[in-house]
Each structure stands twice: as structure tokens, then as C-alpha cells.
Amino acid sequence: MQGRIDLSVKIALIAEGGGQRSIFTAGVLDAWLENDFDPFDLFIGTSSGSQNLTSFLSRQKGYAKRLIRGLSRQKRFYKLGRGLMGGNVVDLDWYFDKTVQGSFALDFAAAKKSLGERELLITATNSRDRKGYFLRPNGNSNHWRKLLKASSALPFLYKDGVKLTPGSSTRSLNKLAGNKLAGNKAKGPQADYYLDGGLAAPLPVREAYRRGARKIVIIRTVNADFHAQSVWLKKLKSWIYSSGHCPKTIDYLVQHEQAYRQELAFIANPPDDVELIQVFAKDHLRSKRLGSSDIDLQHDYRAGIDAGNAFLQTL
């Protein structure tokens, strides 16, 4: 399948976050696994998108679907009342512990092998400087799992974040000045707490371009007509206001909205030397970020399978 597309340019795959809505991404990637399609040189995942990319690289077809349907719908994972009592609404510790062994074990060794010399970047937001960072797994399963947890740690839902000491090759989020990109290297490894990558790098298309990708495939977990703040984000703000906890979380959500709009502006008016391909569901997705019914999750997974196959038909 790889032979049908132009391999002379650097090709990137970006997986957007979206909580349970990322089951659509799982369907797209499973369709590609079924057809042995993986021509990508660079992978960048945000939040649940980074989990999807890892399972894609591990070649565990159906894994992400089982994880979302089997773990994220359990009461142990998501309890709004815990947040109102000062705890974590989402129990990421329990969730990722389940990926160590048993039926939900994630095969990091296989993922490392299939990744090879290519590059996987997992986005996370530093809670101290609020910048987005692109973190590279070192191949160790515990380190890789910790990066995935950090990338999914939304403030208020998982308040403290995840303590990490990124490697010296880590790069902070680039700032956009007009249509020119300028990068800043991290000064060096330092232990800090990191939160969901979607806060500062919700849709890292500009980063893929800055790293030399000239064909960028973006799997979206919103509907094609999405241009503004989501209903879920408005609801989360309401919860935070009513709880009286984590007022700084509001600032993070505003930052997310601004960063998202910047990426959408880049997508709408990209440089002439890059091809951007967005993969959307044909019809509106039914699932939510959290609290989705199993029927809606299955619907969106099938929508992902259809979208993945439709993409392959265009090659």
C-alpha cells in the first residue's frame, strides 16, 4: 500500500485528542492496520491521540477500541463527585496500571520495533511555564506509559499532573509569528509536572511542518463543521466554577482555545509547499469526551473504519 503514495517527501501523521471520541481514530488506524498501511516518518499524538498512535505502532488491532469501551466507561475511571470533594475526577493511575498486564496490556516492545528509526512525539503541557512540549519515548515501557499519562492529564480532572524529567532532546512549542515558524530548544532536562498536551498543543500541525513534514495527515475527532469552542468545554468550565476548585484551570482552557484557533488558521491557509489531508467522519460523531454510551462508541468506531478505508481509496 505504501508504494501508491509519494514517499519522496516527509510524511507525518497527527492524531488529535478527544477522550472517548478518539474511538473514531481507533477505527481509522485499525482500517490501516488491516491494509498494512504505514508510510509515515513522523507521528505526533495529543492526549488520547498519543495512546492511539502507540497502539497503532504496537500493531494491536482492536486494542484502542477495547481500552475505550472496556476501561473508560467503568465507574472507577470517571466520577465527577471526586472532583467536588477535592480528588481526581478521572483516575488515570488505575487506567494506566491496567495497561501493564492482562487483557489490556499494551505491547510497547512491539511498538518500539515497528517505530524503528522513525519519530514519535507525545505532547504535554508544562504546568510551570504552560508551554507545550514534544516528548520522545526512550523505548522503556514505564517511561512511555508515563508520557501517555501526562499527555492525558487534564487539570481539574487529574489535578496535579505527572512528574517528568524530559530528555535534553525535548523541544518546547514553537511560537508562530505571521506565517514564519521559530523554534526554541528546551534549556535542559528538569523535573516538572506535566498536563494534557491539548492545553498548549491541541492540533500540532505547525510542529509537524517545522520538523520538515510536507505531507501531513490529520485524524480529527470533531465534526467537519467544528470551528468554535465545544459544548463539552463549556460544560467543564461550569463544573469548575461551581466546585470552587482549581481557578487556574480556567486559564488553561482559555489557552487551549487560543492554541486551537491558531492551528485552525494554519490549516485554513497553509504554506504552498505542504499538503494537508484531514480525515473526518462522514457523518456527525455521536460519542462524547466522557460518559458516552457503548452504542455511540461502537457507531463512531465503525465510522472510523469507514473513514480509514475511504482514505485508502483516494491513494
mmCIF file of C-alpha atoms in Angstrom:
data_model
loop_
_atom_site.group_PDB
_atom_site.id
_atom_site.type_symbol
_atom_site.label_atom_id
_atom_site.label_comp_id
_atom_site.label_asym_id
_atom_site.label_seq_id
_atom_site.Cartn_x
_atom_site.Cartn_y
_atom_site.Cartn_z
ATOM 1 C CA MET A 1 0.000 0.000 0.000
ATOM 2 C CA GLN A 2 2.896 2.386 0.744
ATOM 3 C CA GLY A 3 4.007 2.217 -2.867
ATOM 4 C CA ARG A 4 0.904 4.065 -4.038
ATOM 5 C CA ILE A 5 1.863 7.382 -2.456
ATOM 6 C CA ASP A 6 4.779 9.761 -2.882
ATOM 7 C CA LEU A 7 7.498 8.662 -0.472
ATOM 8 C CA SER A 8 9.955 11.332 -1.615
ATOM 9 C CA VAL A 9 8.628 13.804 0.981
ATOM 10 C CA LYS A 10 8.494 13.504 4.751
ATOM 11 C CA ILE A 11 5.049 12.274 5.793
ATOM 12 C CA ALA A 12 3.575 12.993 9.224
ATOM 13 C CA LEU A 13 0.554 11.551 10.983
ATOM 14 C CA ILE A 14 -1.167 13.641 13.648
ATOM 15 C CA ALA A 15 -3.772 12.159 15.988
ATOM 16 C CA GLU A 16 -5.961 14.702 17.735
ATOM 17 C CA GLY A 17 -7.174 14.058 21.283
ATOM 18 C CA GLY A 18 -10.814 13.915 22.267
ATOM 19 C CA GLY A 19 -11.305 11.458 25.117
ATOM 20 C CA GLN A 20 -13.766 8.731 24.199
ATOM 21 C CA ARG A 21 -14.353 10.375 20.820
ATOM 22 C CA SER A 22 -10.915 9.098 19.858
ATOM 23 C CA ILE A 23 -12.544 5.723 19.268
ATOM 24 C CA PHE A 24 -13.098 7.188 15.794
ATOM 25 C CA THR A 25 -9.304 7.450 15.444
ATOM 26 C CA ALA A 26 -9.017 3.855 16.641
ATOM 27 C CA GLY A 27 -11.280 2.793 13.779
ATOM 28 C CA VAL A 28 -9.270 4.726 11.189
ATOM 29 C CA LEU A 29 -5.994 3.226 12.374
ATOM 30 C CA ASP A 30 -7.419 -0.292 12.568
ATOM 31 C CA ALA A 31 -8.532 0.009 8.939
ATOM 32 C CA TRP A 32 -4.982 0.981 8.030
ATOM 33 C CA LEU A 33 -3.524 -1.896 10.032
ATOM 34 C CA GLU A 34 -5.866 -4.265 8.209
ATOM 35 C CA ASN A 35 -4.414 -2.986 4.924
ATOM 36 C CA ASP A 36 -0.784 -2.834 6.099
ATOM 37 C CA PHE A 37 -0.707 0.928 5.545
ATOM 38 C CA ASP A 38 2.007 2.797 7.434
ATOM 39 C CA PRO A 39 4.142 5.096 5.248
ATOM 40 C CA PHE A 40 4.698 7.690 7.972
ATOM 41 C CA ASP A 41 8.035 9.167 9.027
ATOM 42 C CA LEU A 42 6.754 11.238 11.943
ATOM 43 C CA PHE A 43 3.941 10.636 14.434
ATOM 44 C CA ILE A 44 2.599 13.302 16.789
ATOM 45 C CA GLY A 45 -0.165 12.473 19.248
ATOM 46 C CA THR A 46 -2.058 14.632 21.703
ATOM 47 C CA SER A 47 -3.793 13.164 24.758
ATOM 48 C CA SER A 48 -5.844 10.120 23.696
ATOM 49 C CA GLY A 49 -4.359 10.570 20.227
ATOM 50 C CA SER A 50 -0.949 9.580 21.593
ATOM 51 C CA GLN A 51 -2.487 6.402 23.014
ATOM 52 C CA ASN A 52 -3.986 5.596 19.626
ATOM 53 C CA LEU A 53 -0.668 6.097 17.852
ATOM 54 C CA THR A 54 1.106 3.853 20.353
ATOM 55 C CA SER A 55 -1.410 1.040 19.855
ATOM 56 C CA PHE A 56 -1.107 1.536 16.077
ATOM 57 C CA LEU A 57 2.657 1.137 16.317
ATOM 58 C CA SER A 58 2.249 -1.914 18.563
ATOM 59 C CA ARG A 59 0.187 -3.482 15.743
ATOM 60 C CA GLN A 60 -2.523 -4.421 18.260
ATOM 61 C CA LYS A 61 -5.554 -4.128 16.006
ATOM 62 C CA GLY A 62 -8.674 -3.508 18.081
ATOM 63 C CA TYR A 63 -6.694 -2.616 21.207
ATOM 64 C CA ALA A 64 -7.661 1.067 21.458
ATOM 65 C CA LYS A 65 -11.315 0.188 20.922
ATOM 66 C CA ARG A 66 -11.188 -2.367 23.746
ATOM 67 C CA LEU A 67 -9.445 0.123 26.034
ATOM 68 C CA ILE A 68 -12.024 2.854 25.460
ATOM 69 C CA ARG A 69 -15.043 0.556 25.691
ATOM 70 C CA GLY A 70 -13.626 -1.620 28.452
ATOM 71 C CA LEU A 71 -11.945 0.868 30.798
ATOM 72 C CA SER A 72 -13.068 4.445 30.172
ATOM 73 C CA ARG A 73 -16.729 3.545 30.753
ATOM 74 C CA GLN A 74 -16.132 1.967 34.152
ATOM 75 C CA LYS A 75 -17.274 3.911 37.226
ATOM 76 C CA ARG A 76 -13.818 3.585 38.755
ATOM 77 C CA PHE A 77 -12.378 5.669 35.908
ATOM 78 C CA TYR A 78 -14.723 8.658 35.896
ATOM 79 C CA LYS A 79 -16.509 10.111 38.935
ATOM 80 C CA LEU A 80 -17.434 13.789 38.916
ATOM 81 C CA GLY A 81 -18.093 13.659 42.651
ATOM 82 C CA ARG A 82 -14.410 13.019 43.368
ATOM 83 C CA GLY A 83 -13.575 16.416 41.872
ATOM 84 C CA LEU A 84 -16.146 18.185 44.013
ATOM 85 C CA MET A 85 -14.501 16.580 47.062
ATOM 86 C CA GLY A 86 -11.014 17.715 46.021
ATOM 87 C CA GLY A 87 -9.899 14.498 44.334
ATOM 88 C CA ASN A 88 -9.311 13.485 40.730
ATOM 89 C CA VAL A 89 -12.415 13.171 38.588
ATOM 90 C CA VAL A 90 -10.544 10.808 36.269
ATOM 91 C CA ASP A 91 -8.434 8.007 37.784
ATOM 92 C CA LEU A 92 -5.565 7.875 35.293
ATOM 93 C CA ASP A 93 -3.407 5.894 37.728
ATOM 94 C CA TRP A 94 -5.845 2.977 37.727
ATOM 95 C CA TYR A 95 -6.388 3.295 33.972
ATOM 96 C CA PHE A 96 -2.724 3.073 33.012
ATOM 97 C CA ASP A 97 -1.961 0.407 35.616
ATOM 98 C CA LYS A 98 -4.373 -1.776 33.670
ATOM 99 C CA THR A 99 -2.142 -1.497 30.582
ATOM 100 C CA VAL A 100 0.736 -3.292 32.303
ATOM 101 C CA GLN A 101 -0.594 -6.844 32.057
ATOM 102 C CA GLY A 102 -3.663 -8.921 31.340
ATOM 103 C CA SER A 103 -6.193 -8.333 28.584
ATOM 104 C CA PHE A 104 -5.428 -4.595 28.414
ATOM 105 C CA ALA A 105 -1.635 -4.964 28.239
ATOM 106 C CA LEU A 106 -0.011 -2.622 25.727
ATOM 107 C CA ASP A 107 2.899 -4.135 23.784
ATOM 108 C CA PHE A 108 5.492 -1.369 23.999
ATOM 109 C CA ALA A 109 8.252 -3.685 22.758
ATOM 110 C CA ALA A 110 6.373 -4.264 19.505
ATOM 111 C CA ALA A 111 5.674 -0.526 19.225
ATOM 112 C CA LYS A 112 9.369 0.268 19.632
ATOM 113 C CA LYS A 113 10.293 -2.299 16.988
ATOM 114 C CA SER A 114 7.819 -1.050 14.377
ATOM 115 C CA LEU A 115 8.720 2.585 15.085
ATOM 116 C CA GLY A 116 12.351 1.830 14.269
ATOM 117 C CA GLU A 117 14.285 4.940 13.254
ATOM 118 C CA ARG A 118 11.125 6.963 12.791
ATOM 119 C CA GLU A 119 9.975 9.539 15.331
ATOM 120 C CA LEU A 120 7.044 9.525 17.746
ATOM 121 C CA LEU A 121 6.303 12.688 19.710
ATOM 122 C CA ILE A 122 3.839 12.867 22.586
ATOM 123 C CA THR A 123 2.587 16.319 23.510
ATOM 124 C CA ALA A 124 2.362 17.549 27.098
ATOM 125 C CA THR A 125 1.942 20.943 28.753
ATOM 126 C CA ASN A 126 4.378 22.064 31.443
ATOM 127 C CA SER A 127 2.355 23.247 34.449
ATOM 128 C CA ARG A 128 5.048 25.761 35.411
ATOM 129 C CA ASP A 129 5.637 27.643 32.156
ATOM 130 C CA ARG A 130 2.427 26.466 30.405
ATOM 131 C CA LYS A 131 4.323 25.723 27.205
ATOM 132 C CA GLY A 132 3.667 22.716 25.052
ATOM 133 C CA TYR A 133 6.464 20.144 24.860
ATOM 134 C CA PHE A 134 7.007 17.348 22.376
ATOM 135 C CA LEU A 135 8.294 14.365 24.313
ATOM 136 C CA ARG A 136 10.002 11.372 22.761
ATOM 137 C CA PRO A 137 9.670 7.942 24.411
ATOM 138 C CA ASN A 138 13.042 6.401 25.200
ATOM 139 C CA GLY A 139 11.799 2.872 24.499
ATOM 140 C CA ASN A 140 11.338 1.908 28.138
ATOM 141 C CA SER A 141 7.721 0.824 28.688
ATOM 142 C CA ASN A 142 7.364 2.605 32.046
ATOM 143 C CA HIS A 143 8.704 5.862 30.617
ATOM 144 C CA TRP A 144 6.471 5.567 27.543
ATOM 145 C CA ARG A 145 3.417 4.867 29.712
ATOM 146 C CA LYS A 146 4.229 7.872 31.896
ATOM 147 C CA LEU A 147 4.363 10.158 28.855
ATOM 148 C CA LEU A 148 0.966 8.871 27.730
ATOM 149 C CA LYS A 149 -0.459 9.584 31.177
ATOM 150 C CA ALA A 150 0.962 13.118 31.219
ATOM 151 C CA SER A 151 -0.449 13.838 27.772
ATOM 152 C CA SER A 152 -3.919 12.841 29.029
ATOM 153 C CA ALA A 153 -3.854 14.601 32.421
ATOM 154 C CA LEU A 154 -6.433 17.369 32.153
ATOM 155 C CA PRO A 155 -6.364 19.875 35.028
ATOM 156 C CA PHE A 156 -9.320 19.562 37.407
ATOM 157 C CA LEU A 157 -9.970 16.052 36.064
ATOM 158 C CA TYR A 158 -6.450 14.929 37.087
ATOM 159 C CA LYS A 159 -5.260 17.913 39.057
ATOM 160 C CA ASP A 160 -1.570 17.609 39.848
ATOM 161 C CA GLY A 161 -0.348 16.307 36.526
ATOM 162 C CA VAL A 162 2.507 13.847 36.060
ATOM 163 C CA LYS A 163 6.064 14.499 37.222
ATOM 164 C CA LEU A 164 8.547 14.055 34.383
ATOM 165 C CA THR A 165 12.179 14.757 33.634
ATOM 166 C CA PRO A 166 12.193 15.115 29.835
ATOM 167 C CA GLY A 167 15.304 14.297 27.853
ATOM 168 C CA SER A 168 17.584 17.006 26.540
ATOM 169 C CA SER A 169 16.231 16.452 23.002
ATOM 170 C CA THR A 170 12.803 17.678 24.064
ATOM 171 C CA ARG A 171 11.624 20.778 22.242
ATOM 172 C CA SER A 172 9.156 23.344 23.503
ATOM 173 C CA LEU A 173 6.225 24.543 21.463
ATOM 174 C CA ASN A 174 7.163 26.924 18.676
ATOM 175 C CA LYS A 175 5.639 30.362 18.501
ATOM 176 C CA LEU A 176 4.072 31.481 15.281
ATOM 177 C CA ALA A 177 4.987 34.944 14.013
ATOM 178 C CA GLY A 178 2.930 35.697 10.948
ATOM 179 C CA ASN A 179 3.491 32.732 8.640
ATOM 180 C CA LYS A 180 7.049 32.090 9.849
ATOM 181 C CA LEU A 181 7.901 29.476 12.434
ATOM 182 C CA ALA A 182 10.585 29.991 15.066
ATOM 183 C CA GLY A 183 11.680 27.229 17.461
ATOM 184 C CA ASN A 184 13.080 27.318 20.991
ATOM 185 C CA LYS A 185 15.029 24.395 22.368
ATOM 186 C CA ALA A 186 14.422 23.370 25.936
ATOM 187 C CA LYS A 187 17.306 24.506 28.128
ATOM 188 C CA GLY A 188 17.821 21.023 29.503
ATOM 189 C CA PRO A 189 16.163 18.254 31.456
ATOM 190 C CA GLN A 190 14.372 19.369 34.594
ATOM 191 C CA ALA A 191 11.737 17.691 36.713
ATOM 192 C CA ASP A 192 8.350 19.351 36.402
ATOM 193 C CA TYR A 193 4.701 18.440 36.428
ATOM 194 C CA TYR A 194 3.117 17.990 33.018
ATOM 195 C CA LEU A 195 -0.517 18.110 31.975
ATOM 196 C CA ASP A 196 -2.627 17.285 28.940
ATOM 197 C CA GLY A 197 -0.873 18.168 25.699
ATOM 198 C CA GLY A 198 -4.097 19.547 24.273
ATOM 199 C CA LEU A 199 -3.872 22.592 26.537
ATOM 200 C CA ALA A 200 -0.932 24.066 24.601
ATOM 201 C CA ALA A 201 -0.665 21.850 21.503
ATOM 202 C CA PRO A 202 -4.170 20.594 20.703
ATOM 203 C CA LEU A 203 -3.556 20.066 16.997
ATOM 204 C CA PRO A 204 0.213 20.218 16.351
ATOM 205 C CA VAL A 205 0.175 20.678 12.586
ATOM 206 C CA ARG A 206 2.611 23.590 12.693
ATOM 207 C CA GLU A 207 5.089 21.482 14.657
ATOM 208 C CA ALA A 208 4.968 18.728 12.046
ATOM 209 C CA TYR A 209 5.629 21.327 9.357
ATOM 210 C CA ARG A 210 8.504 22.843 11.324
ATOM 211 C CA ARG A 211 10.067 19.388 11.583
ATOM 212 C CA GLY A 212 10.121 19.069 7.815
ATOM 213 C CA ALA A 213 6.909 17.186 7.051
ATOM 214 C CA ARG A 214 5.485 18.237 3.702
ATOM 215 C CA LYS A 215 2.589 15.788 3.601
ATOM 216 C CA ILE A 216 0.614 15.842 6.840
ATOM 217 C CA VAL A 217 -2.330 13.550 7.560
ATOM 218 C CA ILE A 218 -4.518 14.714 10.457
ATOM 219 C CA ILE A 219 -7.114 12.451 12.071
ATOM 220 C CA ARG A 220 -9.786 14.691 13.581
ATOM 221 C CA THR A 221 -12.152 13.797 16.419
ATOM 222 C CA VAL A 222 -14.514 16.701 15.833
ATOM 223 C CA ASN A 223 -17.089 17.113 13.116
ATOM 224 C CA ALA A 224 -16.020 18.747 9.874
ATOM 225 C CA ASP A 225 -18.086 21.859 10.625
ATOM 226 C CA PHE A 226 -16.445 22.437 14.021
ATOM 227 C CA HIS A 227 -14.931 25.927 14.326
ATOM 228 C CA ALA A 228 -15.613 27.115 17.868
ATOM 229 C CA GLN A 229 -15.487 26.087 21.493
ATOM 230 C CA SER A 230 -17.055 22.693 22.142
ATOM 231 C CA VAL A 231 -20.142 22.142 24.276
ATOM 232 C CA TRP A 232 -18.050 19.833 26.470
ATOM 233 C CA LEU A 233 -15.536 22.606 27.176
ATOM 234 C CA LYS A 234 -18.303 24.992 28.196
ATOM 235 C CA LYS A 235 -19.720 22.320 30.497
ATOM 236 C CA LEU A 236 -16.309 21.717 32.089
ATOM 237 C CA LYS A 237 -15.947 25.431 32.799
ATOM 238 C CA SER A 238 -19.335 25.373 34.505
ATOM 239 C CA TRP A 239 -18.272 22.433 36.695
ATOM 240 C CA ILE A 240 -15.059 24.187 37.704
ATOM 241 C CA TYR A 241 -16.833 27.414 38.606
ATOM 242 C CA SER A 242 -19.388 25.548 40.723
ATOM 243 C CA SER A 243 -16.748 23.475 42.537
ATOM 244 C CA GLY A 244 -14.702 26.432 43.752
ATOM 245 C CA HIS A 245 -11.523 24.444 42.987
ATOM 246 C CA CYS A 246 -8.672 24.996 40.523
ATOM 247 C CA PRO A 247 -9.393 28.541 39.281
ATOM 248 C CA LYS A 248 -6.147 28.313 37.284
ATOM 249 C CA THR A 249 -7.816 25.613 35.207
ATOM 250 C CA ILE A 250 -9.932 28.280 33.521
ATOM 251 C CA ASP A 251 -6.736 29.911 32.257
ATOM 252 C CA TYR A 252 -5.608 26.579 30.808
ATOM 253 C CA LEU A 253 -8.891 26.164 28.966
ATOM 254 C CA VAL A 254 -8.635 29.663 27.510
ATOM 255 C CA GLN A 255 -5.083 28.832 26.417
ATOM 256 C CA HIS A 256 -6.367 25.659 24.745
ATOM 257 C CA GLU A 257 -8.977 27.625 22.833
ATOM 258 C CA GLN A 258 -6.425 30.162 21.593
ATOM 259 C CA ALA A 259 -3.929 27.474 20.560
ATOM 260 C CA TYR A 260 -6.645 25.556 18.739
ATOM 261 C CA ARG A 261 -7.680 28.613 16.758
ATOM 262 C CA GLN A 262 -4.063 29.243 15.742
ATOM 263 C CA GLU A 263 -3.750 25.721 14.377
ATOM 264 C CA LEU A 264 -7.051 26.012 12.512
ATOM 265 C CA ALA A 265 -5.803 29.244 10.943
ATOM 266 C CA PHE A 266 -2.652 27.448 9.756
ATOM 267 C CA ILE A 267 -4.739 24.610 8.314
ATOM 268 C CA ALA A 268 -7.005 27.087 6.525
ATOM 269 C CA ASN A 269 -4.049 28.928 4.975
ATOM 270 C CA PRO A 270 -1.028 26.584 4.834
ATOM 271 C CA PRO A 271 2.285 27.333 3.095
ATOM 272 C CA ASP A 272 2.436 26.434 -0.586
ATOM 273 C CA ASP A 273 4.955 23.626 -0.066
ATOM 274 C CA VAL A 274 2.832 21.413 2.206
ATOM 275 C CA GLU A 275 -0.144 19.131 1.578
ATOM 276 C CA LEU A 276 -2.595 18.792 4.460
ATOM 277 C CA ILE A 277 -5.110 15.941 4.493
ATOM 278 C CA GLN A 278 -7.762 15.869 7.200
ATOM 279 C CA VAL A 279 -9.643 12.671 7.990
ATOM 280 C CA PHE A 280 -13.137 13.357 9.321
ATOM 281 C CA ALA A 281 -16.127 11.144 9.972
ATOM 282 C CA LYS A 282 -18.580 11.222 7.073
ATOM 283 C CA ASP A 283 -21.459 11.923 9.465
ATOM 284 C CA HIS A 284 -21.508 13.538 12.893
ATOM 285 C CA LEU A 285 -19.838 11.578 15.674
ATOM 286 C CA ARG A 286 -22.157 10.516 18.477
ATOM 287 C CA SER A 287 -19.772 9.906 21.350
ATOM 288 C CA LYS A 288 -18.668 12.474 23.931
ATOM 289 C CA ARG A 289 -15.319 13.061 25.579
ATOM 290 C CA LEU A 290 -16.575 11.247 28.668
ATOM 291 C CA GLY A 291 -19.785 9.471 29.589
ATOM 292 C CA SER A 292 -20.588 8.013 26.162
ATOM 293 C CA SER A 293 -22.926 5.070 25.707
ATOM 294 C CA ASP A 294 -21.487 1.862 24.319
ATOM 295 C CA ILE A 295 -23.845 2.087 21.340
ATOM 296 C CA ASP A 296 -22.465 5.516 20.424
ATOM 297 C CA LEU A 297 -18.883 4.325 20.847
ATOM 298 C CA GLN A 298 -19.469 1.389 18.527
ATOM 299 C CA HIS A 299 -21.090 3.713 15.986
ATOM 300 C CA ASP A 300 -18.079 6.036 15.982
ATOM 301 C CA TYR A 301 -15.617 3.151 15.748
ATOM 302 C CA ARG A 302 -17.406 1.894 12.635
ATOM 303 C CA ALA A 303 -17.351 5.464 11.300
ATOM 304 C CA GLY A 304 -13.577 5.393 11.780
ATOM 305 C CA ILE A 305 -13.258 2.109 9.898
ATOM 306 C CA ASP A 306 -15.265 3.611 7.035
ATOM 307 C CA ALA A 307 -13.208 6.816 7.016
ATOM 308 C CA GLY A 308 -9.943 4.870 7.083
ATOM 309 C CA ASN A 309 -10.994 2.726 4.140
ATOM 310 C CA ALA A 310 -12.304 5.760 2.252
ATOM 311 C CA PHE A 311 -8.921 7.443 2.700
ATOM 312 C CA LEU A 312 -7.150 4.409 1.255
ATOM 313 C CA GLN A 313 -9.424 4.525 -1.786
ATOM 314 C CA THR A 314 -8.089 8.004 -2.612
ATOM 315 C CA LEU A 315 -4.481 6.824 -2.919
#
